[in-house]
């Protein structure tokens, strides 16, 4: 028996993650379709005990949608038991929407043309909770949080469930003998919210599908241009304390909170860990930061280049390395003295470079994120790698260090769906390993190198994805074409929108 004190900090314990204890109720949809491991049954037993002992009244059953946004339902304590046996239903149309909430597929046609079954009539999908992810929300009264995977009502997998999709790709990597370690650097902006005292919205802030409402009005919280300035971060100490308290109480592996270069720009880093866990952690950390900030008069955004951030976009730098499944040994460390990388790391790196254009569709999935790929901005603009060079797309770092060698891809934006971003990396890298691709030489002048450019728009990245056979082979044609359809519609809406730029450029001149 584990004692209560051994539970997570958020559960009133000592800071360890809640661990399996009991094998609990079987029977129902989850048991019938054998959707949980023994560890998940045991975690569900522990979940029930925590709910009872701490008087939890509400549990949020949440899943990551295609955009990496959490959606789900909040269930009462009375309903949670049934949800742990049978799951929770949600409309399948949630997976067919662009970020504005507009359905991109004909959901009420007999064949909504998704390419996989289960989407006609906006019928139900089933959220299957993963009880090993259960946490208590430090900022909401008596409320628990559990991440879910999606299943069809007949128990079969939903290929468009991005959390499951990453796990499928990690299984493929494991079959090749490797597991993936990921370290996260996530930049973001926090502004002071100019919100109404009654908490309400103005009428023009209300959105419709394909026509989002007016964005929030905000003010800067820091002056910018003073990277890692200690006094600057001290001025934002209320925010630092707020985020530290919230993220550590969620048992997220927060490593640092930093003042970034741009005005109102911050960064968190998470301790490196298993790729599947890291993806969950990013999803939870982003939601936690937004919710904590909103409750304290701030507006946090993971949009790469929001208005007011002209001097510095935000990126999501993804440190990645492989370890051997059997021994756990790091396999990126050089085997020859003087080399920066092992042969396996070289192949993986070559895969990242070869597939950079297609992978950008997942690493930088918004219209806005492509405005970040500027020279001399610490963001990459072309497909090169360098040894500890922060202007290169991939930075090889760590040779001879205690943490070991890793490849830091600087392509991603912080809003990326973490499951798809990480999956895109391992699909690229694994293809490099399987084909024994060789990387070009490292560059020392990354913004002048004679190398292919990164896509300059979401449309270019989607064209690269459509043309890349490795992604179709790894994910299957239906998943790739679902994603292309969603994102092409988002880009078409952007192109059709008459922007402030056009008005300023032409209206008074011609
Ligand atoms: N904000 C930069 C980017 O867009 C990165 C700054 C840094 O090196 O931390 O990736
Ligand atoms: Mg940074």
Coordinates of C-alpha atoms and ligand atoms in Angstrom, one line a residue:
X1 CA 0.0 0.0 0.0
X2 CA 1.3 3.5 -0.8
X3 CA 0.6 6.1 1.8
X4 CA -1.3 9.3 1.0
X5 CA 1.8 11.4 1.5
X6 CA 3.4 9.7 -1.5
X7 CA 0.9 11.3 -3.9
X8 CA 1.5 14.2 -6.2
X9 CA 1.9 17.7 -4.7
X10 CA -1.4 18.7 -6.4
X11 CA -3.0 15.8 -4.5
X12 CA -1.7 17.1 -1.1
X13 CA 1.3 14.8 -1.2
X14 CA 5.0 15.2 -1.5
X15 CA 5.5 15.9 -5.1
X16 CA 5.7 12.4 -6.7
X17 CA 3.3 11.7 -9.5
X18 CA 0.3 9.7 -8.4
X19 CA 1.2 6.1 -9.0
X20 CA -0.9 2.9 -9.5
X21 CA -2.2 1.3 -6.5
X22 CA -5.5 -0.6 -7.0
X23 CA -7.0 -2.6 -9.9
X24 CA -10.4 -1.1 -10.0
X25 CA -13.8 -1.7 -11.6
X26 CA -13.8 -3.6 -14.8
X27 CA -16.7 -4.0 -17.2
X28 CA -18.0 -1.5 -19.8
X29 CA -16.7 0.0 -23.1
X30 CA -13.1 0.4 -21.9
X31 CA -12.8 -3.2 -20.7
X32 CA -14.7 -4.7 -23.6
X33 CA -12.4 -3.2 -26.1
X34 CA -9.3 -3.7 -23.9
X35 CA -8.4 -0.1 -24.1
X36 CA -6.4 0.2 -20.8
X37 CA -3.2 -1.5 -19.6
X38 CA -3.0 -2.8 -16.1
X39 CA -1.1 0.3 -15.1
X40 CA -4.1 2.4 -16.3
X41 CA -6.6 0.3 -14.3
X42 CA -4.4 0.7 -11.3
X43 CA -4.1 4.5 -11.9
X44 CA -7.9 4.6 -12.2
X45 CA -8.2 3.0 -8.8
X46 CA -5.8 5.6 -7.4
X47 CA -7.8 8.4 -9.1
X48 CA -11.0 7.2 -7.4
X49 CA -9.3 7.2 -4.1
X50 CA -8.0 10.7 -4.5
X51 CA -11.4 12.0 -5.7
X52 CA -13.0 10.5 -2.6
X53 CA -10.4 11.5 0.0
X54 CA -10.0 15.1 -1.3
X55 CA -13.6 15.7 -2.1
X56 CA -13.1 16.4 -5.8
X57 CA -16.5 17.5 -7.2
X58 CA -15.6 18.0 -10.9
X59 CA -13.3 16.3 -13.4
X60 CA -12.4 17.8 -16.8
X61 CA -12.2 15.0 -19.4
X62 CA -10.1 16.7 -22.1
X63 CA -8.5 15.8 -25.4
X64 CA -6.2 17.6 -27.8
X65 CA -7.8 18.6 -31.1
X66 CA -6.0 18.9 -34.4
X67 CA -4.8 22.4 -33.5
X68 CA -3.4 21.3 -30.1
X69 CA -6.2 23.0 -28.3
X70 CA -7.8 21.2 -25.3
X71 CA -11.5 20.4 -25.6
X72 CA -13.8 18.2 -23.5
X73 CA -16.5 18.0 -20.9
X74 CA -16.5 18.7 -17.2
X75 CA -18.2 15.8 -15.4
X76 CA -19.6 15.7 -11.8
X77 CA -18.2 13.3 -9.2
X78 CA -21.4 11.3 -9.6
X79 CA -20.9 10.8 -13.3
X80 CA -17.1 10.2 -13.2
X81 CA -17.4 6.5 -12.3
X82 CA -19.4 5.7 -15.4
X83 CA -17.0 7.8 -17.5
X84 CA -14.1 5.7 -16.2
X85 CA -15.8 2.6 -17.4
X86 CA -17.4 3.8 -20.6
X87 CA -15.7 7.0 -21.7
X88 CA -17.4 10.3 -22.6
X89 CA -19.0 11.1 -25.9
X90 CA -18.2 14.2 -28.0
X91 CA -19.3 15.1 -31.6
X92 CA -16.9 13.8 -34.2
X93 CA -17.2 17.2 -36.1
X94 CA -14.8 18.6 -33.5
X95 CA -12.0 17.0 -35.6
X96 CA -13.2 18.6 -38.8
X97 CA -13.0 22.3 -37.9
X98 CA -10.6 25.1 -38.6
X99 CA -9.4 27.3 -35.7
X100 CA -12.4 29.6 -36.1
X101 CA -14.8 26.7 -35.4
X102 CA -15.9 26.4 -39.1
X103 CA -16.5 22.9 -40.3
X104 CA -14.2 22.2 -43.3
X105 CA -15.8 18.9 -44.3
X106 CA -19.5 18.4 -45.3
X107 CA -20.4 16.8 -41.9
X108 CA -24.1 16.3 -42.8
X109 CA -23.5 14.6 -46.2
X110 CA -23.8 10.8 -46.3
X111 CA -20.1 10.7 -47.0
X112 CA -18.3 13.7 -45.3
X113 CA -15.2 12.8 -47.4
X114 CA -12.9 12.4 -44.5
X115 CA -11.4 9.2 -45.9
X116 CA -11.9 7.3 -42.6
X117 CA -15.2 6.0 -41.2
X118 CA -17.0 7.5 -38.2
X119 CA -17.6 11.1 -39.2
X120 CA -21.1 11.1 -40.9
X121 CA -23.8 13.1 -39.2
X122 CA -21.5 14.6 -36.6
X123 CA -22.0 11.4 -34.7
X124 CA -20.3 10.5 -31.5
X125 CA -16.7 9.7 -30.8
X126 CA -15.7 8.4 -27.4
X127 CA -13.2 10.1 -25.1
X128 CA -11.3 7.3 -23.3
X129 CA -9.6 8.8 -20.3
X130 CA -5.9 8.0 -19.6
X131 CA -6.0 7.8 -15.8
X132 CA -2.2 8.0 -15.6
X133 CA -2.5 11.7 -16.6
X134 CA -4.9 12.6 -13.8
X135 CA -4.1 15.8 -11.9
X136 CA -5.8 18.3 -9.7
X137 CA -6.2 21.8 -11.0
X138 CA -4.4 24.1 -8.5
X139 CA -6.4 27.1 -9.7
X140 CA -9.9 25.7 -9.7
X141 CA -11.9 24.5 -6.7
X142 CA -12.1 20.7 -6.2
X143 CA -11.5 20.0 -9.9
X144 CA -9.5 17.2 -11.5
X145 CA -8.1 17.0 -15.0
X146 CA -7.6 13.9 -17.1
X147 CA -6.4 13.6 -20.7
X148 CA -8.2 11.4 -23.1
X149 CA -7.7 9.5 -26.4
X150 CA -10.4 9.2 -29.0
X151 CA -12.1 6.0 -30.1
X152 CA -15.0 5.2 -32.4
X153 CA -18.2 3.8 -30.8
X154 CA -17.3 0.3 -31.9
X155 CA -14.0 0.6 -30.0
X156 CA -11.7 1.0 -33.0
X157 CA -9.0 3.7 -33.1
X158 CA -9.6 7.1 -34.6
X159 CA -6.7 7.7 -36.9
X160 CA -7.2 11.5 -36.5
X161 CA -6.6 11.4 -32.7
X162 CA -3.3 13.2 -32.6
X163 CA -2.3 11.9 -29.1
X164 CA -2.8 8.3 -30.3
X165 CA -1.0 9.1 -33.6
X166 CA 2.2 10.1 -31.8
X167 CA 2.1 6.9 -29.8
X168 CA 1.7 4.9 -33.0
X169 CA 4.8 6.6 -34.5
X170 CA 6.8 6.0 -31.2
X171 CA 5.8 2.3 -31.6
X172 CA 7.3 2.3 -35.1
X173 CA 10.5 3.9 -33.7
X174 CA 10.6 1.3 -30.9
X175 CA 10.3 -1.5 -33.6
X176 CA 13.5 0.0 -35.1
X177 CA 15.1 -0.2 -31.6
X178 CA 14.9 3.4 -30.4
X179 CA 13.0 5.5 -27.9
X180 CA 12.9 9.3 -28.2
X181 CA 13.9 11.9 -25.5
X182 CA 12.5 15.4 -25.9
X183 CA 13.5 18.7 -24.2
X184 CA 11.2 21.7 -24.5
X185 CA 11.9 25.4 -24.7
X186 CA 8.6 27.2 -25.1
X187 CA 8.5 31.0 -25.6
X188 CA 5.3 33.0 -25.2
X189 CA 3.9 36.4 -24.6
X190 CA 2.1 37.7 -21.5
X191 CA 0.3 41.0 -21.7
X192 CA -1.8 42.9 -19.1
X193 CA -5.4 42.3 -20.1
X194 CA -7.5 45.4 -20.5
X195 CA -10.6 43.4 -19.5
X196 CA -14.0 44.7 -18.4
X197 CA -14.3 44.7 -14.6
X198 CA -17.5 42.6 -14.9
X199 CA -15.6 39.9 -16.8
X200 CA -17.9 40.2 -19.8
X201 CA -17.1 40.7 -23.4
X202 CA -17.9 43.6 -25.8
X203 CA -20.4 42.7 -28.4
X204 CA -17.8 42.8 -31.3
X205 CA -15.7 40.2 -29.5
X206 CA -18.3 37.5 -30.2
X207 CA -17.2 35.4 -33.1
X208 CA -18.9 33.2 -35.7
X209 CA -17.5 30.3 -37.6
X210 CA -15.0 31.6 -40.2
X211 CA -15.3 35.1 -38.6
X212 CA -13.7 35.3 -35.1
X213 CA -14.5 38.2 -33.0
X214 CA -12.3 41.2 -32.2
X215 CA -9.2 40.1 -30.2
X216 CA -8.6 41.1 -26.6
X217 CA -7.2 44.6 -25.9
X218 CA -3.9 44.3 -24.0
X219 CA -1.0 46.3 -22.7
X220 CA 2.7 45.4 -22.6
X221 CA 4.2 44.1 -19.3
X222 CA 7.9 44.5 -20.1
X223 CA 9.9 46.9 -22.2
X224 CA 11.9 44.4 -24.2
X225 CA 15.4 44.3 -25.7
X226 CA 17.0 43.2 -22.4
X227 CA 17.5 39.4 -22.8
X228 CA 17.6 37.5 -19.4
X229 CA 17.7 40.8 -17.5
X230 CA 17.3 39.9 -13.9
X231 CA 15.6 43.1 -12.7
X232 CA 13.3 42.8 -15.7
X233 CA 12.2 39.4 -14.6
X234 CA 11.9 40.6 -11.0
X235 CA 9.4 43.3 -12.1
X236 CA 7.3 40.4 -13.4
X237 CA 7.7 38.4 -10.2
X238 CA 4.0 38.2 -9.6
X239 CA 3.7 36.4 -12.9
X240 CA 6.8 34.2 -12.2
X241 CA 5.4 33.1 -8.9
X242 CA 2.0 32.5 -10.4
X243 CA 3.3 30.3 -13.2
X244 CA 5.8 28.5 -10.9
X245 CA 3.2 27.7 -8.4
X246 CA 0.6 26.5 -11.0
X247 CA 2.9 24.5 -13.2
X248 CA 4.8 22.7 -10.3
X249 CA 1.5 21.9 -8.5
X250 CA 0.5 20.2 -11.8
X251 CA 3.7 18.1 -11.4
X252 CA 5.0 19.4 -14.8
X253 CA 8.8 19.2 -14.9
X254 CA 9.4 23.0 -14.9
X255 CA 13.1 23.8 -15.2
X256 CA 13.3 27.5 -15.7
X257 CA 11.3 30.7 -16.2
X258 CA 13.2 33.3 -18.3
X259 CA 12.8 36.8 -19.6
X260 CA 13.1 36.7 -23.4
X261 CA 14.3 39.4 -25.7
X262 CA 11.0 40.9 -26.9
X263 CA 8.6 43.1 -24.9
X264 CA 6.2 41.0 -22.9
X265 CA 8.1 37.9 -24.0
X266 CA 8.9 35.0 -21.6
X267 CA 10.2 31.4 -21.9
X268 CA 9.8 28.3 -19.9
X269 CA 11.9 25.2 -20.2
X270 CA 10.9 21.7 -19.1
X271 CA 13.3 18.9 -18.0
X272 CA 13.9 16.5 -20.9
X273 CA 12.0 13.3 -20.8
X274 CA 10.2 10.7 -22.8
X275 CA 8.6 12.1 -26.0
X276 CA 5.0 11.0 -25.3
X277 CA 5.1 12.5 -21.8
X278 CA 6.7 15.7 -23.1
X279 CA 3.9 16.2 -25.6
X280 CA 1.3 15.9 -22.8
X281 CA 3.3 18.3 -20.7
X282 CA 3.3 21.0 -23.4
X283 CA -0.4 20.6 -24.0
X284 CA -1.1 21.0 -20.2
X285 CA 1.4 23.7 -19.6
X286 CA 0.0 25.9 -22.4
X287 CA -3.6 25.5 -21.1
X288 CA -2.4 26.1 -17.5
X289 CA -0.5 29.3 -18.4
X290 CA -3.5 30.7 -20.4
X291 CA -5.9 29.9 -17.6
X292 CA -3.7 31.0 -14.7
X293 CA -3.0 34.3 -16.5
X294 CA -6.6 35.0 -17.4
X295 CA -7.6 34.6 -13.7
X296 CA -5.0 37.1 -12.7
X297 CA -5.5 39.9 -15.2
X298 CA -3.0 38.8 -17.8
X299 CA -3.5 37.6 -21.3
X300 CA -1.0 34.8 -22.4
X301 CA -0.7 33.8 -26.0
X302 CA 1.4 31.2 -27.8
X303 CA 0.8 32.9 -31.2
X304 CA 4.2 33.3 -32.6
X305 CA 4.0 36.9 -33.7
X306 CA 1.2 38.8 -32.0
X307 CA 0.7 42.5 -32.6
X308 CA 3.1 44.3 -30.2
X309 CA 5.8 41.7 -30.7
X310 CA 7.4 43.1 -33.8
X311 CA 10.9 42.8 -32.4
X312 CA 10.8 39.2 -31.5
X313 CA 8.6 36.3 -32.5
X314 CA 8.2 33.3 -30.2
X315 CA 9.5 29.8 -31.1
X316 CA 9.3 26.3 -29.7
X317 CA 12.8 24.8 -29.8
X318 CA 12.6 21.0 -29.7
X319 CA 15.6 19.2 -28.3
X320 CA 15.6 15.6 -29.5
X321 CA 17.7 12.5 -29.1
X322 CA 17.3 8.8 -29.3
X323 CA 18.2 6.1 -26.8
X324 CA 18.3 2.3 -27.4
X325 CA 15.1 0.6 -26.3
X326 CA 16.9 -2.4 -24.8
X327 CA 19.8 -0.8 -22.9
X328 CA 18.5 2.8 -22.5
X329 CA 21.9 4.0 -23.8
X330 CA 22.0 7.4 -25.5
X331 CA 22.8 6.8 -29.2
X332 CA 23.5 10.3 -30.4
X333 CA 26.9 10.7 -28.6
X334 CA 29.8 10.5 -31.0
X335 CA 31.6 7.2 -31.2
X336 CA 34.7 8.8 -32.9
X337 CA 36.7 11.4 -30.9
X338 CA 36.4 14.9 -32.6
X339 CA 33.0 14.1 -34.3
X340 CA 30.0 16.1 -33.2
X341 CA 27.5 13.3 -33.7
X342 CA 27.2 9.5 -33.8
X343 CA 26.5 7.9 -37.2
X344 CA 22.8 7.3 -36.1
X345 CA 22.5 11.0 -35.1
X346 CA 23.9 12.0 -38.5
X347 CA 21.3 9.9 -40.3
X348 CA 18.5 11.3 -38.1
X349 CA 19.8 14.9 -38.7
X350 CA 19.9 14.3 -42.4
X351 CA 16.2 13.1 -42.2
X352 CA 15.3 16.3 -40.4
X353 CA 16.9 18.4 -43.1
X354 CA 15.5 16.4 -46.0
X355 CA 11.9 16.6 -44.7
X356 CA 12.1 20.1 -43.2
X357 CA 9.6 21.6 -45.7
X358 CA 6.9 19.0 -45.1
X359 CA 7.6 18.9 -41.4
X360 CA 7.1 22.7 -41.2
X361 CA 3.4 22.1 -41.9
X362 CA 3.3 20.5 -38.4
X363 CA 6.0 22.4 -36.6
X364 CA 4.6 25.8 -37.8
X365 CA 0.9 25.1 -38.5
X366 CA -0.4 28.7 -38.5
X367 CA -0.4 31.5 -41.1
X368 CA 1.2 33.7 -38.5
X369 CA 4.2 31.4 -37.7
X370 CA 5.8 31.9 -41.1
X371 CA 6.3 35.5 -40.4
X372 CA 8.8 34.4 -37.8
X373 CA 11.3 32.8 -40.3
X374 CA 13.5 35.9 -40.6
X375 CA 17.3 36.1 -40.9
X376 CA 19.3 37.4 -37.9
X377 CA 16.3 36.9 -35.6
X378 CA 17.5 33.6 -33.9
X379 CA 14.8 31.9 -35.9
X380 CA 15.9 29.9 -38.9
X381 CA 15.2 31.0 -42.5
X382 CA 16.8 28.1 -44.3
X383 CA 17.5 24.4 -44.1
X384 CA 20.9 24.1 -42.5
X385 CA 22.5 22.7 -39.3
X386 CA 25.3 24.0 -37.2
X387 CA 27.3 23.1 -34.2
X388 CA 25.9 25.2 -31.3
X389 CA 24.8 27.8 -33.8
X390 CA 21.5 29.5 -32.9
X391 CA 20.9 30.9 -36.4
X392 CA 20.8 27.4 -37.9
X393 CA 17.6 25.4 -38.3
X394 CA 19.1 22.5 -36.4
X395 CA 21.6 23.1 -33.6
X396 CA 23.8 20.2 -32.6
X397 CA 24.6 20.6 -29.0
X398 CA 25.9 18.8 -25.9
X399 CA 29.0 16.9 -27.2
X400 CA 31.1 16.1 -24.1
X401 CA 28.5 17.5 -21.7
X402 CA 26.7 15.8 -18.9
X403 CA 23.4 15.8 -20.7
X404 CA 24.7 14.2 -23.9
X405 CA 24.3 15.1 -27.5
X406 CA 21.0 16.3 -28.8
X407 CA 19.6 18.0 -31.9
X408 CA 17.7 21.2 -31.3
X409 CA 15.2 21.9 -34.1
X410 CA 14.4 25.6 -34.0
X411 CA 11.7 25.4 -36.7
X412 CA 8.6 25.1 -34.5
X413 CA 6.2 27.7 -33.2
X414 CA 4.9 27.4 -29.6
X415 CA 1.3 27.0 -30.8
X416 CA 2.0 23.7 -32.7
X417 CA 0.0 20.6 -31.8
X418 CA 2.7 18.9 -29.7
X419 CA 1.8 15.4 -30.8
X420 CA 2.0 16.3 -34.5
X421 CA 5.2 18.4 -34.1
X422 CA 7.0 15.7 -32.3
X423 CA 5.7 13.0 -34.6
X424 CA 6.9 15.0 -37.6
X425 CA 10.4 15.0 -36.2
X426 CA 10.6 11.3 -35.6
X427 CA 9.0 10.5 -39.0
X428 CA 11.7 12.7 -40.6
X429 CA 14.5 11.3 -38.5
X430 CA 13.5 7.7 -38.8
X431 CA 13.4 8.0 -42.5
X432 CA 16.9 9.4 -42.4
X433 CA 18.0 6.4 -40.3
X434 CA 16.3 3.8 -42.5
X435 CA 17.7 5.3 -45.7
X436 CA 21.1 6.0 -44.1
X437 CA 21.0 9.5 -45.3
X438 CA 24.2 11.6 -44.8
X439 CA 23.9 15.3 -43.6
X440 CA 25.7 18.1 -45.5
X441 CA 28.5 19.8 -43.7
X442 CA 27.6 22.0 -40.7
X443 CA 27.4 25.7 -41.5
X444 CA 29.1 28.6 -39.7
X445 CA 27.2 31.4 -41.5
X446 CA 23.6 30.1 -41.3
X447 CA 21.9 33.2 -42.9
X448 CA 24.2 33.2 -45.9
X449 CA 24.5 29.5 -46.6
X450 CA 23.6 28.2 -50.0
X451 CA 20.8 25.9 -48.9
X452 CA 17.0 25.5 -49.5
X453 CA 14.8 28.1 -47.8
X454 CA 12.2 27.0 -45.3
X455 CA 8.7 27.5 -46.6
X456 CA 7.8 31.2 -46.6
X457 CA 4.1 30.5 -46.0
X458 CA 1.7 27.9 -44.6
X459 CA 0.7 27.2 -48.2
X460 CA 4.2 26.4 -49.3
X461 CA 4.6 24.0 -46.3
X462 CA 1.4 22.3 -47.2
X463 CA 2.6 21.9 -50.8
X464 CA 5.8 20.3 -49.5
X465 CA 3.8 18.0 -47.2
X466 CA 1.6 16.9 -50.1
X467 CA 4.7 16.0 -52.1
X468 CA 6.5 14.1 -49.4
X469 CA 6.1 10.3 -49.6
X470 CA 7.6 9.7 -46.2
X471 CA 4.7 11.4 -44.4
X472 CA 2.1 9.6 -46.5
X473 CA 3.8 6.3 -45.8
X474 CA 4.1 6.9 -42.0
X475 CA 0.7 8.5 -41.4
X476 CA -1.4 7.1 -44.2
X477 CA -3.0 9.0 -47.0
X478 CA -6.2 9.8 -45.2
X479 CA -4.5 11.5 -42.3
X480 CA -2.3 13.6 -44.6
X481 CA -5.2 14.6 -46.8
X482 CA -7.4 15.4 -43.7
X483 CA -4.7 17.7 -42.4
X484 CA -4.1 19.3 -45.8
X485 CA -7.8 19.9 -46.3
X486 CA -8.1 21.6 -42.9
X487 CA -5.1 23.7 -43.3
X488 CA -5.7 24.7 -46.9
X489 CA -9.1 26.0 -45.9
X490 CA -7.5 28.1 -43.1
X491 CA -5.0 29.5 -45.6
X492 CA -7.7 30.2 -48.2
X493 CA -9.7 32.2 -45.6
X494 CA -6.5 34.2 -44.8
X495 CA -5.9 35.0 -48.5
X496 CA -9.5 36.1 -49.0
X497 CA -9.4 38.5 -46.1
X498 CA -8.7 42.2 -46.9
X499 CA -6.1 43.2 -44.3
X500 CA -5.0 46.4 -42.6
X501 CA -1.8 46.2 -44.7
X502 CA -3.7 46.6 -47.9
X503 CA -5.8 49.4 -46.6
X504 CA -2.7 51.3 -45.4
X505 CA -0.7 50.6 -48.6
X506 CA -3.2 51.6 -51.2
X507 CA -6.3 53.3 -49.8
X508 CA -4.9 56.9 -49.7
X509 CA -2.4 56.5 -52.6
X510 CA -4.2 55.1 -55.5
Ligands
LIG1 N1 12.6 34.0 -30.3 C1 13.5 33.2 -31.1 C2 12.8 32.3 -32.0 O1 11.9 32.8 -32.6 C3 14.5 32.4 -30.3 C4 15.3 33.2 -29.2 C5 16.2 32.2 -28.5 O2 17.3 31.8 -29.1 O3 15.9 31.8 -27.4 O4 13.0 31.2 -32.2
LIG2 MG1 14.5 31.6 -26.1

